[in-house]
Amino acid sequence: MKEGLARYKKLIGIGTAAFVVVVAAAVAVGAALKKGSVVNEPQNQVEVQTEPENDAFEFTFYQSEAERLADYSDVGVMIMDCDEESYFGTLANASVTRKQGEYVQGTGALETASLLSTAPTYGYFKSVDISGYEEGSVHISLYVNDPKYLSNMLYFELTSAGTSDRDELCWAIPPSILQAGWNELYLGMEDASLTGEPDLSAINFYRIYTPGGKMGLNVIFDCVYATDTEGMSLEAVGSGETASTKPGYLIDFDSLAGLSSNGTLSFSDMPGEYKEGIGGVIVSNPKQVWVMANLKPADISGYANGRLSFWVYINDVSYVRNGNIFVELTSSGTYDKNEISWKLPGEDLKTGWNEVSLNMSMATETKDGVDLKNINFMRIFGLDCDENLLVILDGMRMLPPLTIVPADGMILNCDTTEGLVVTSQPSFGVTQASGEVKEGTGAFKSTGTSIVWWQVRMTELVDVSSYAEGGIHLWLYVSDVSRLASAVNIELGSGGRYDADEYQWTVMGLKTGWNELSLEFDSASVTGNPDLKALNFLRIYARNSGEITTMLDDVRAVHIEKQQPVPGVLLTCDTTSGMTVSAGGNTFAIADGQGEYQEGSGAFQSTGSRQVRLQVKLNRPVDLSAYAEGGLHIWLYVSDTSNLNSERITLEMTSSGTYDQQELYWPIYW
């Protein structure tokens, strides 16, 4: 700092404080919301269609053929009778078939040319008003030659935008509810996924597609109309028969009951062809879906930090070597809804029997959430596996977690990534270079511009509950603190992901190079109910204004000798521990050079032109009631008062945890 410090010292009234702000003027903050969109979309998007010059949008309903429908009077408003291609201004990947048995109503139906891969069929037609049926459903007669050719959902969409993915209703039809041949479906309006704001008075576009359709798939549809009839369930899978089980197991694989597959299922009780119980289930040439099963509803909530375990036999590991196997559990009675899933690389398996153990903390959960108290469906499928693959499955059950209790409180030694799933910046690795390791044999090192420096999920739980009265110690290296555009946030928890059951510390005032940090548990912000007996997740992140290199070493729980607060002291400004500090967009640092602080070991420094100079929220409120008749003392340094665009700096102190509420404030004039 410059010589000739301008000092200001004055006694003024004071009360209980939990929040301090130093400002030069008012600041407003806004937020924005955004919508998500439907996934699994075809790669080729549809352009907005234009209405054709001809007006041939008529249809004819032949009552003589109405017996093919459940009830002729059920028809409310016909959307597409599928009799004439001239009904459509644009018709892609479909044509009218008039063969016997290939239509349900009128004189024909629309037969898809191909739904392989992600190629959709779609059509534009003159607007149809179905607004009177928003409490009802959309009927469609759907022919599928064999549902086994559908490896994923069949999607049906109606829009009012003349194109896809705008102002749209979308229904996901699982293959498990379809039979080979004609299916009469009632798709509930309330069950549709919405994109934008579809206008039911002006429906003018359809699309049908299925990701991953197989060669041989043939789909025909007919008689699409709006009706008052209630929508059907799209969640039923199979006949409803549940897989065999015994106490302690989700599936014992002792019979074929409740199981289905894209391959050939058989039961074996031959020695060597099962691991537990009385037998195992063999799946020959499983293609994609190895097995899926209805389960007797099971409560696995007691294993939220546990493991899913099962046996799988592989006849030749080369058949899965370059593939991925996915394991799914759901509470919806079908797949891809209310689900947790795991990705199991084929490289992790070997020829012969494998005991697979999947940590719950490593599972991916769908956005609609899963009810662990009501698990009722399981699916295993493999991608890019050889057609000659043969697998045997046995003994699927839940097991308690594997927990380690480190004698030295170690959470991450950063010497290796074994037993961890690490997400980091583009350039990440374990360094062993001289000067880049603080303890042990290595340290995490990453370089890039991304916000997340490290996100670490641990396959084994770490129990540091004996350090509950302490905190964590770690080494953190920053190559250039001038490139930090925000505080550094450190999260540690037991929820298996960020923002769930975690402690969070906001750290400011770092210096370029290595920083030794000690962070108390009781000074952290807490989300949910973090369990120190079951830590399994760490995340460190900050916004960067340019490429930055960071290193992390030796994260461990420690006993911290807590200093008793000095009576009457609100902020020592020597550390940011136990508080959240913001400089309002200015550059913040803890100044510890000669002449840069007045007491203790440092001072809070804010450099820049933004109005809010410092904003401090204390995790633990300070009781200053004994000084109600006294005043407040503060050391305040200003480099040049002529650069202030007002005649005062305002000091605010509150007990509300924010500004402008339950507040004392003082204007300091120059």
XYZ file of C-alpha atoms in Angstrom:
670
model
C 0.000 0.000 0.000
C 1.005 3.635 -0.427
C 2.770 5.549 2.306
C 0.802 8.019 4.381
C -2.198 5.885 5.367
C -5.372 7.902 5.878
C -6.718 6.639 9.210
C -10.227 7.043 10.504
C -11.192 6.209 14.070
C -14.515 6.987 15.741
C -16.771 5.516 18.449
C -20.395 4.996 17.423
C -23.414 2.987 18.746
C -23.538 -0.830 18.301
C -25.846 -3.893 18.751
C -25.823 -7.679 18.082
C -24.319 -8.405 14.636
C -24.351 -11.254 12.111
C -23.839 -9.394 8.836
C -21.592 -6.485 7.834
C -21.592 -4.488 4.596
C -19.368 -1.618 3.487
C -20.904 0.199 0.499
C -20.687 3.397 -1.508
C -24.186 3.054 -3.089
C -27.071 0.605 -3.576
C -26.822 -2.548 -5.737
C -29.627 -4.623 -7.332
C -29.412 -8.313 -8.248
C -31.723 -10.320 -10.565
C -32.187 -13.969 -11.477
C -33.463 -15.852 -14.509
C -35.216 -19.190 -14.959
C -35.043 -21.533 -17.924
C -36.907 -24.633 -19.106
C -35.497 -28.008 -19.934
C -36.307 -30.045 -23.054
C -37.025 -33.641 -23.991
C -34.013 -35.917 -24.398
C -33.363 -38.775 -26.880
C -34.187 -36.515 -29.841
C -33.419 -37.554 -33.437
C -30.230 -36.028 -34.766
C -31.950 -34.584 -37.860
C -34.213 -31.777 -36.709
C -37.339 -30.872 -38.684
C -37.624 -27.480 -40.366
C -40.799 -25.443 -39.926
C -43.279 -26.562 -42.597
C -45.424 -24.291 -44.752
C -49.051 -24.935 -45.574
C -49.511 -26.326 -49.131
C -51.509 -24.591 -51.790
C -54.079 -27.387 -52.074
C -56.767 -27.660 -49.441
C -57.284 -31.440 -49.509
C -57.465 -31.946 -45.760
C -60.719 -33.936 -45.684
C -61.168 -37.358 -44.127
C -63.880 -39.950 -44.286
C -64.836 -42.210 -41.417
C -66.303 -45.509 -42.634
C -68.769 -46.757 -40.042
C -68.683 -50.180 -41.659
C -65.149 -50.588 -40.394
C -65.744 -48.962 -37.022
C -66.085 -52.357 -35.332
C -62.302 -52.526 -35.507
C -62.308 -49.772 -32.882
C -63.428 -50.212 -29.295
C -66.356 -47.806 -29.745
C -67.324 -45.660 -32.744
C -68.876 -43.009 -30.476
C -65.504 -42.722 -28.724
C -64.203 -40.541 -31.570
C -64.248 -36.878 -30.510
C -62.211 -34.989 -33.107
C -60.279 -36.848 -35.785
C -56.693 -35.583 -36.013
C -55.403 -37.978 -38.707
C -57.461 -40.745 -40.330
C -54.312 -41.696 -42.297
C -56.280 -42.549 -45.479
C -54.697 -40.125 -47.964
C -51.215 -38.668 -48.375
C -52.881 -35.521 -49.759
C -54.105 -34.798 -46.219
C -50.531 -33.716 -45.454
C -48.711 -30.679 -46.755
C -45.474 -32.476 -45.870
C -45.168 -36.219 -45.190
C -41.774 -37.757 -44.471
C -40.696 -41.379 -44.148
C -44.224 -42.826 -44.468
C -46.795 -43.791 -47.096
C -50.378 -45.015 -47.160
C -50.878 -48.781 -47.145
C -54.197 -50.274 -48.266
C -53.362 -53.939 -47.795
C -55.851 -56.192 -46.038
C -55.206 -56.149 -42.269
C -52.837 -53.175 -42.446
C -55.400 -50.512 -41.554
C -58.064 -50.135 -38.880
C -60.370 -47.357 -40.133
C -61.268 -45.816 -43.484
C -59.348 -47.003 -46.522
C -55.756 -47.069 -45.335
C -53.086 -46.401 -42.718
C -49.617 -44.825 -42.626
C -46.787 -47.320 -42.848
C -43.334 -46.066 -41.876
C -40.580 -46.562 -44.413
C -38.029 -47.044 -41.646
C -37.581 -46.065 -38.025
C -34.044 -47.371 -37.827
C -31.535 -45.380 -35.809
C -33.048 -41.947 -35.171
C -34.873 -41.384 -38.489
C -38.392 -40.152 -37.673
C -41.605 -40.062 -39.637
C -43.368 -36.717 -39.495
C -46.122 -34.805 -41.214
C -47.683 -31.359 -41.438
C -51.446 -30.968 -41.803
C -54.118 -28.311 -41.566
C -54.778 -27.163 -37.983
C -57.182 -29.284 -35.918
C -58.939 -28.000 -32.785
C -58.805 -30.528 -29.918
C -58.997 -27.963 -27.119
C -62.244 -29.504 -25.863
C -60.381 -32.671 -24.841
C -57.632 -31.330 -22.573
C -58.962 -33.586 -19.794
C -59.106 -36.605 -22.124
C -56.600 -38.425 -24.305
C -55.313 -38.971 -27.835
C -56.184 -42.337 -29.378
C -53.850 -44.043 -31.845
C -54.083 -47.475 -33.443
C -50.478 -48.670 -33.585
C -49.145 -51.765 -35.326
C -45.712 -53.136 -34.378
C -44.602 -56.371 -36.012
C -42.528 -57.341 -32.946
C -41.682 -55.149 -29.915
C -38.283 -56.881 -29.623
C -37.104 -54.630 -32.479
C -37.695 -51.630 -30.203
C -34.634 -51.357 -27.980
C -35.868 -48.052 -26.548
C -39.023 -45.994 -26.151
C -41.278 -45.221 -29.116
C -42.028 -41.482 -29.058
C -45.222 -39.912 -30.455
C -45.477 -36.116 -30.710
C -48.156 -33.596 -31.654
C -47.375 -29.891 -32.017
C -49.022 -26.619 -32.984
C -45.810 -25.129 -34.413
C -45.683 -26.908 -37.791
C -42.419 -28.528 -36.676
C -40.887 -30.606 -33.875
C -39.627 -29.553 -30.432
C -41.752 -26.399 -30.350
C -45.132 -26.071 -28.638
C -45.252 -29.835 -28.351
C -46.937 -32.727 -26.546
C -44.772 -35.852 -26.393
C -45.619 -39.354 -25.167
C -42.992 -42.033 -24.464
C -44.415 -45.500 -25.210
C -42.398 -48.346 -23.620
C -42.034 -51.525 -25.722
C -43.111 -53.544 -22.680
C -46.759 -52.422 -23.034
C -46.923 -53.347 -26.730
C -47.843 -56.657 -28.270
C -46.948 -57.920 -31.722
C -49.702 -56.729 -34.041
C -52.275 -53.971 -33.545
C -52.319 -51.998 -30.279
C -55.085 -49.581 -29.336
C -53.517 -46.827 -27.202
C -55.073 -43.960 -25.266
C -52.402 -41.358 -24.489
C -53.517 -39.111 -21.641
C -53.209 -35.375 -22.232
C -51.948 -34.924 -18.679
C -49.280 -37.601 -19.227
C -47.643 -35.783 -22.153
C -44.279 -34.091 -21.712
C -44.559 -30.473 -22.815
C -42.141 -28.313 -24.771
C -43.162 -24.683 -25.062
C -46.894 -23.948 -24.979
C -48.812 -26.204 -27.388
C -52.045 -24.643 -28.668
C -54.662 -27.418 -28.531
C -56.904 -25.387 -30.821
C -54.334 -25.540 -33.644
C -52.589 -28.960 -33.714
C -50.883 -29.285 -37.103
C -47.850 -31.585 -36.905
C -46.974 -35.146 -35.821
C -43.716 -37.033 -35.383
C -42.959 -40.675 -34.462
C -39.452 -41.991 -33.770
C -37.513 -44.502 -31.696
C -33.786 -44.252 -30.829
C -31.963 -47.463 -31.677
C -34.678 -49.275 -33.664
C -33.494 -52.607 -35.054
C -33.469 -53.965 -38.600
C -36.785 -55.669 -39.260
C -38.928 -53.169 -37.364
C -42.241 -52.387 -39.045
C -44.583 -49.732 -37.611
C -48.019 -48.722 -38.971
C -50.415 -46.245 -37.375
C -54.000 -45.277 -38.013
C -57.034 -43.463 -36.628
C -55.483 -40.721 -34.479
C -58.205 -38.783 -32.695
C -58.932 -36.784 -29.548
C -61.423 -38.279 -27.100
C -62.895 -37.811 -23.645
C -61.722 -41.308 -22.739
C -59.217 -41.363 -19.875
C -55.597 -42.020 -20.762
C -54.085 -45.453 -20.127
C -51.053 -46.227 -18.004
C -47.778 -46.268 -19.912
C -45.834 -47.706 -17.012
C -46.893 -51.359 -16.982
C -44.141 -53.806 -17.871
C -44.787 -57.378 -18.933
C -47.543 -59.461 -17.400
C -47.059 -58.103 -13.892
C -45.528 -61.373 -12.666
C -42.640 -60.631 -10.294
C -39.205 -62.228 -10.314
C -38.424 -64.930 -7.797
C -36.768 -63.806 -4.593
C -35.826 -64.968 -1.139
C -35.171 -62.968 2.042
C -32.265 -60.529 1.624
C -32.374 -60.594 -2.193
C -33.912 -58.392 -4.896
C -33.789 -61.309 -7.370
C -32.474 -64.759 -6.584
C -32.555 -65.893 -10.265
C -33.843 -69.290 -9.117
C -36.525 -69.250 -11.852
C -37.514 -67.395 -15.037
C -40.620 -65.901 -13.439
C -41.056 -62.180 -14.201
C -37.960 -62.023 -16.446
C -37.707 -60.974 -20.098
C -34.828 -60.340 -22.495
C -33.869 -59.513 -26.080
C -31.924 -62.748 -26.004
C -32.869 -66.337 -25.186
C -33.529 -67.076 -21.509
C -33.015 -70.466 -19.914
C -32.669 -71.767 -16.368
C -29.784 -73.982 -15.292
C -29.128 -75.956 -12.110
C -25.972 -77.572 -13.500
C -22.880 -77.374 -11.254
C -20.721 -74.382 -12.179
C -23.634 -72.609 -13.886
C -24.899 -70.880 -10.752
C -23.381 -69.358 -7.607
C -26.193 -69.286 -5.038
C -29.559 -70.903 -4.347
C -30.774 -73.648 -6.686
C -29.741 -72.277 -10.072
C -28.927 -69.362 -12.358
C -30.437 -67.691 -15.433
C -28.593 -68.055 -18.745
C -29.003 -65.374 -21.406
C -27.794 -66.392 -24.870
C -27.148 -63.749 -27.543
C -28.683 -60.968 -25.397
C -28.265 -58.231 -28.039
C -28.956 -55.147 -25.904
C -31.398 -55.967 -23.100
C -29.814 -58.800 -21.143
C -32.643 -59.027 -18.665
C -35.405 -56.894 -17.187
C -37.698 -57.875 -14.360
C -40.706 -56.830 -12.334
C -39.726 -56.973 -8.672
C -41.703 -57.539 -5.551
C -41.602 -53.957 -4.131
C -38.525 -53.668 -1.921
C -37.430 -51.049 0.599
C -33.705 -50.442 0.109
C -33.635 -47.022 1.786
C -31.511 -48.496 4.573
C -28.802 -49.089 1.961
C -28.655 -45.492 0.654
C -24.894 -45.601 1.237
C -24.610 -49.321 0.555
C -23.989 -51.497 -2.488
C -25.909 -53.433 -5.133
C -24.237 -56.811 -5.603
C -24.814 -59.649 -8.086
C -22.994 -62.444 -9.901
C -22.483 -62.402 -13.678
C -20.717 -65.050 -15.788
C -19.141 -63.971 -19.123
C -18.310 -66.700 -21.637
C -15.585 -64.587 -23.302
C -14.464 -61.208 -21.972
C -13.519 -60.076 -25.496
C -17.248 -59.966 -26.273
C -17.735 -57.097 -23.815
C -14.226 -55.650 -23.782
C -15.141 -52.541 -25.777
C -18.687 -52.220 -24.478
C -20.643 -50.750 -21.598
C -23.147 -52.500 -19.374
C -25.867 -50.502 -17.623
C -27.657 -51.632 -14.478
C -30.917 -49.914 -13.533
C -33.271 -49.986 -10.546
C -36.525 -48.028 -10.592
C -39.608 -47.331 -8.495
C -41.827 -46.650 -11.540
C -42.428 -50.204 -12.744
C -40.533 -49.460 -15.964
C -37.140 -48.179 -17.115
C -35.828 -44.620 -17.563
C -38.276 -43.206 -15.026
C -37.775 -42.776 -11.252
C -34.470 -44.551 -11.747
C -30.963 -45.008 -10.410
C -28.397 -46.559 -12.740
C -24.762 -47.530 -13.007
C -22.422 -47.744 -15.998
C -20.173 -50.806 -15.802
C -17.306 -50.785 -18.337
C -16.725 -54.126 -20.029
C -13.036 -53.742 -19.197
C -13.915 -54.214 -15.519
C -15.111 -57.782 -16.161
C -13.236 -61.009 -16.819
C -13.981 -64.307 -18.522
C -15.825 -66.531 -16.063
C -17.654 -65.515 -12.896
C -17.568 -61.897 -11.688
C -18.937 -60.626 -8.387
C -20.141 -57.114 -9.256
C -20.442 -54.566 -6.439
C -21.956 -51.173 -7.314
C -21.885 -48.373 -4.755
C -25.133 -46.480 -4.288
C -23.098 -43.278 -4.006
C -21.861 -43.823 -7.572
C -25.331 -44.202 -9.098
C -26.873 -41.705 -11.506
C -30.429 -40.662 -10.629
C -33.038 -39.424 -13.091
C -34.422 -35.935 -12.512
C -37.812 -37.245 -11.424
C -36.174 -38.953 -8.434
C -36.400 -42.521 -7.164
C -38.302 -43.904 -4.168
C -35.815 -46.225 -2.461
C -38.649 -47.540 -0.298
C -40.449 -48.946 -3.329
C -37.986 -50.465 -5.822
C -40.054 -52.587 -8.226
C -38.151 -52.899 -11.503
C -34.665 -53.890 -12.688
C -32.975 -53.862 -16.079
C -29.480 -54.778 -17.305
C -28.505 -53.929 -20.872
C -25.245 -53.840 -22.782
C -24.033 -51.674 -25.653
C -21.465 -52.700 -28.291
C -21.302 -56.312 -27.118
C -20.581 -59.229 -29.481
C -23.552 -61.264 -30.730
C -21.898 -64.462 -29.480
C -22.031 -63.263 -25.880
C -23.508 -65.600 -23.277
C -24.072 -64.466 -19.708
C -25.347 -66.125 -16.547
C -26.894 -64.073 -13.744
C -27.386 -64.975 -10.120
C -27.991 -63.593 -6.631
C -28.828 -59.854 -6.848
C -29.036 -58.219 -3.409
C -28.264 -55.122 -1.381
C -25.242 -55.062 0.936
C -24.055 -52.574 3.567
C -21.326 -50.086 2.598
C -17.636 -50.732 2.763
C -16.377 -48.179 5.281
C -12.820 -47.281 6.198
C -11.836 -45.591 9.444
C -8.481 -43.900 8.797
C -6.362 -43.688 11.915
C -4.905 -40.363 10.798
C -8.221 -38.887 9.596
C -7.159 -39.140 5.947
C -9.994 -38.447 3.491
C -7.990 -38.055 0.250
C -4.220 -38.529 0.156
C -4.192 -37.468 -3.553
C -1.390 -39.959 -4.198
C -3.626 -41.998 -6.553
C -7.103 -42.019 -8.117
C -7.652 -45.694 -7.275
C -11.076 -46.174 -5.706
C -12.171 -42.717 -6.892
C -14.119 -41.224 -9.775
C -12.524 -37.840 -10.475
C -13.965 -35.118 -12.697
C -11.617 -32.209 -13.253
C -10.356 -29.589 -15.680
C -9.197 -30.691 -19.177
C -5.638 -31.373 -18.051
C -5.724 -33.570 -14.939
C -3.339 -36.033 -13.404
C -1.432 -37.060 -10.318
C 1.867 -35.184 -10.156
C 4.951 -36.429 -8.349
C 7.255 -33.577 -9.399
C 9.484 -31.900 -6.857
C 7.773 -28.878 -5.314
C 4.349 -30.059 -6.453
C 3.746 -32.488 -3.570
C 3.233 -31.406 0.032
C 2.806 -34.817 1.691
C 2.937 -38.442 0.568
C 3.986 -39.375 -2.972
C 1.690 -37.288 -5.154
C -0.876 -34.524 -5.548
C -3.836 -33.845 -7.832
C -2.922 -31.336 -10.532
C -5.198 -29.763 -13.139
C -5.020 -26.950 -15.672
C -7.896 -25.264 -17.479
C -10.593 -22.622 -17.342
C -13.568 -24.672 -16.131
C -15.378 -23.791 -12.923
C -15.032 -27.218 -11.307
C -11.439 -27.823 -10.299
C -12.132 -31.261 -8.832
C -15.212 -33.369 -8.217
C -14.382 -36.637 -6.462
C -16.686 -39.550 -5.681
C -15.280 -42.255 -3.403
C -16.165 -45.928 -3.834
C -15.571 -46.575 -0.130
C -17.055 -44.481 2.651
C -14.727 -42.640 5.007
C -15.566 -42.465 8.729
C -14.047 -39.410 10.441
C -16.762 -39.040 13.078
C -14.127 -38.943 15.842
C -13.124 -35.515 14.478
C -16.648 -34.035 14.715
C -15.421 -31.254 17.014
C -12.602 -30.397 14.636
C -12.493 -29.846 10.891
C -10.450 -30.573 7.782
C -6.910 -29.661 6.779
C -5.739 -29.513 3.166
C -3.105 -28.035 0.894
C -4.366 -26.008 -2.090
C -2.149 -24.550 -4.806
C -3.244 -21.712 -7.122
C -0.921 -20.648 -9.936
C -2.238 -17.073 -10.182
C -4.834 -15.698 -7.754
C -5.389 -12.675 -10.003
C -7.266 -15.050 -12.313
C -9.794 -15.971 -9.626
C -13.127 -14.347 -10.479
C -14.862 -15.601 -7.322
C -14.229 -17.155 -3.953
C -13.118 -20.794 -3.837
C -15.850 -23.141 -2.636
C -14.988 -26.415 -0.912
C -17.726 -29.032 -0.402
C -17.445 -32.284 1.545
C -20.382 -34.594 2.092
C -22.011 -37.996 2.356
C -24.694 -37.577 -0.342
C -22.624 -38.935 -3.240
C -23.057 -35.701 -5.218
C -22.879 -31.940 -4.827
C -25.455 -29.907 -2.905
C -26.648 -32.940 -0.965
C -25.798 -33.692 2.690
C -22.647 -31.615 2.697
C -20.444 -29.103 4.492
C -19.445 -26.074 2.426
C -16.735 -23.513 3.042
C -16.234 -20.306 1.043
C -12.557 -19.391 1.012
C -11.163 -15.997 0.013
C -7.840 -14.276 0.482
C -5.752 -17.057 -1.080
C -2.245 -16.294 -2.240
C -0.431 -17.389 -5.375
C 1.304 -20.695 -4.650
C 0.555 -23.218 -1.901
C -2.100 -22.384 0.714
C -2.477 -24.387 3.932
C -6.131 -24.389 4.987
C -7.793 -25.493 8.239
C -11.594 -25.358 8.094
C -13.834 -26.097 11.076
C -16.943 -28.253 10.640
C -19.028 -25.961 12.821
C -18.017 -22.908 10.761
C -19.283 -24.462 7.509
C -22.573 -23.873 5.764
C -24.570 -27.107 5.933
C -26.910 -28.620 3.338
C -29.062 -31.584 4.369
C -27.620 -33.938 6.993
C -23.975 -34.736 6.255
C -22.772 -37.896 7.983
C -19.139 -37.851 9.107
C -19.317 -41.648 9.351
C -19.969 -41.958 5.622
C -18.110 -39.258 3.641
C -18.045 -40.042 -0.076
C -17.895 -36.788 -2.037
C -15.616 -33.748 -2.418
C -15.932 -30.803 -4.782
C -13.767 -27.685 -5.148
C -14.768 -24.988 -7.600
C -14.373 -21.295 -8.475
C -14.934 -19.034 -11.449
C -11.743 -18.236 -13.340
C -10.965 -15.291 -15.590
C -8.355 -17.277 -17.521
C -6.457 -20.538 -17.596
C -5.330 -21.565 -14.157
C -3.296 -24.424 -12.684
C -4.386 -25.823 -9.335
C -3.081 -28.610 -7.126
C -4.619 -30.419 -4.182
C -2.910 -32.560 -1.569
C -3.614 -34.331 1.696
C -7.241 -33.708 2.613
C -7.761 -35.048 6.117
C -9.886 -34.557 9.207
C -8.024 -32.979 12.125
C -8.571 -31.809 15.656
C -8.526 -28.007 15.627
C -7.747 -26.020 18.719
C -10.430 -23.380 18.668
C -9.596 -19.905 19.780
C -12.084 -18.358 22.140
C -13.602 -15.190 20.674
C -12.274 -11.989 22.167
C -15.151 -10.129 23.855
C -16.421 -7.319 21.681
C -14.510 -8.372 18.532
C -16.721 -8.698 15.464
C -14.051 -9.220 12.770
C -10.310 -9.700 13.213
C -9.891 -9.616 9.404
C -6.977 -12.060 9.786
C -8.902 -14.978 8.163
C -12.145 -15.731 6.314
C -12.747 -18.911 8.338
C -16.297 -19.112 9.668
C -17.740 -16.552 7.265
C -18.735 -15.884 3.662
C -17.005 -12.842 2.189
C -17.864 -10.962 -0.995
C -16.132 -7.925 -2.435
C -19.045 -7.049 -4.721
C -17.078 -7.807 -7.882
C -13.902 -6.119 -6.672
C -10.708 -8.072 -6.052
C -10.489 -9.394 -2.510
C -7.376 -10.402 -0.599
C -6.045 -10.660 2.927
C -3.289 -8.058 3.041
C -0.447 -9.179 5.288
C 2.466 -7.050 4.058
C 4.326 -4.533 6.136
C 2.124 -1.508 6.763
C -0.941 -3.184 5.267
C -2.670 -4.068 8.556
C -3.077 -2.474 11.962
C -3.722 -5.410 14.318
C -3.342 -9.188 14.309
C -1.815 -10.757 11.189
C -3.726 -9.231 8.290
C -6.509 -7.001 6.946
C -9.347 -7.410 4.425
C -8.468 -5.653 1.183
C -10.891 -4.759 -1.630
C -9.479 -3.326 -4.861
C -11.635 -2.078 -7.720
C -14.368 0.367 -8.642
C -17.540 -1.527 -7.659
C -19.896 0.066 -5.145
C -20.074 -2.762 -2.597
C -16.594 -2.903 -1.103
C -17.021 -5.762 1.376
C -19.914 -7.946 2.463
C -19.388 -10.440 5.274
C -21.856 -13.035 6.542
C -20.834 -14.771 9.771
C -21.686 -18.459 10.193
C -21.857 -17.947 13.980
C -23.535 -14.730 15.215
C -21.554 -12.543 17.604
C -23.238 -11.248 20.759
C -22.410 -7.558 21.236
C -25.324 -6.721 23.526
C -22.956 -5.899 26.398
C -21.738 -2.931 24.323
C -25.156 -1.412 23.600
C -24.123 1.789 25.342
C -20.742 1.828 23.668
C -19.651 2.058 20.058
C -17.888 0.443 17.139
C -14.172 0.651 16.365
C -12.845 -0.006 12.860
C -9.641 0.654 10.929
C -10.498 1.791 7.397
C -7.962 2.550 4.665
C -8.810 4.433 1.424
C -6.060 4.782 -1.179
C -7.447 7.992 -2.696
C -10.662 9.682 -1.556
C -10.826 11.677 -4.785
C -11.706 8.417 -6.591
C -14.897 8.048 -4.563
C -17.955 9.070 -6.574
C -19.855 10.059 -3.434
C -19.084 11.992 -0.259
C -19.464 9.056 2.043
C -18.883 5.375 2.675
C -21.679 3.555 4.482
C -21.094 0.894 7.123
C -23.981 -1.506 7.795
C -24.323 -4.174 10.495
C -27.312 -6.508 10.829
C -28.662 -9.472 12.782
C -30.793 -10.717 9.849
C -28.094 -12.459 7.807
C -28.536 -9.979 4.958
C -28.505 -6.244 4.272
C -31.264 -3.673 4.843
C -33.051 -5.808 7.447
C -32.694 -5.507 11.241
C -29.846 -3.166 10.565
C -27.694 -0.445 12.076
C -25.866 1.776 9.585
C -23.515 4.725 9.727
C -22.541 7.156 6.932
C -18.850 8.048 7.049
C -18.330 11.433 5.360
C -15.102 12.731 3.840
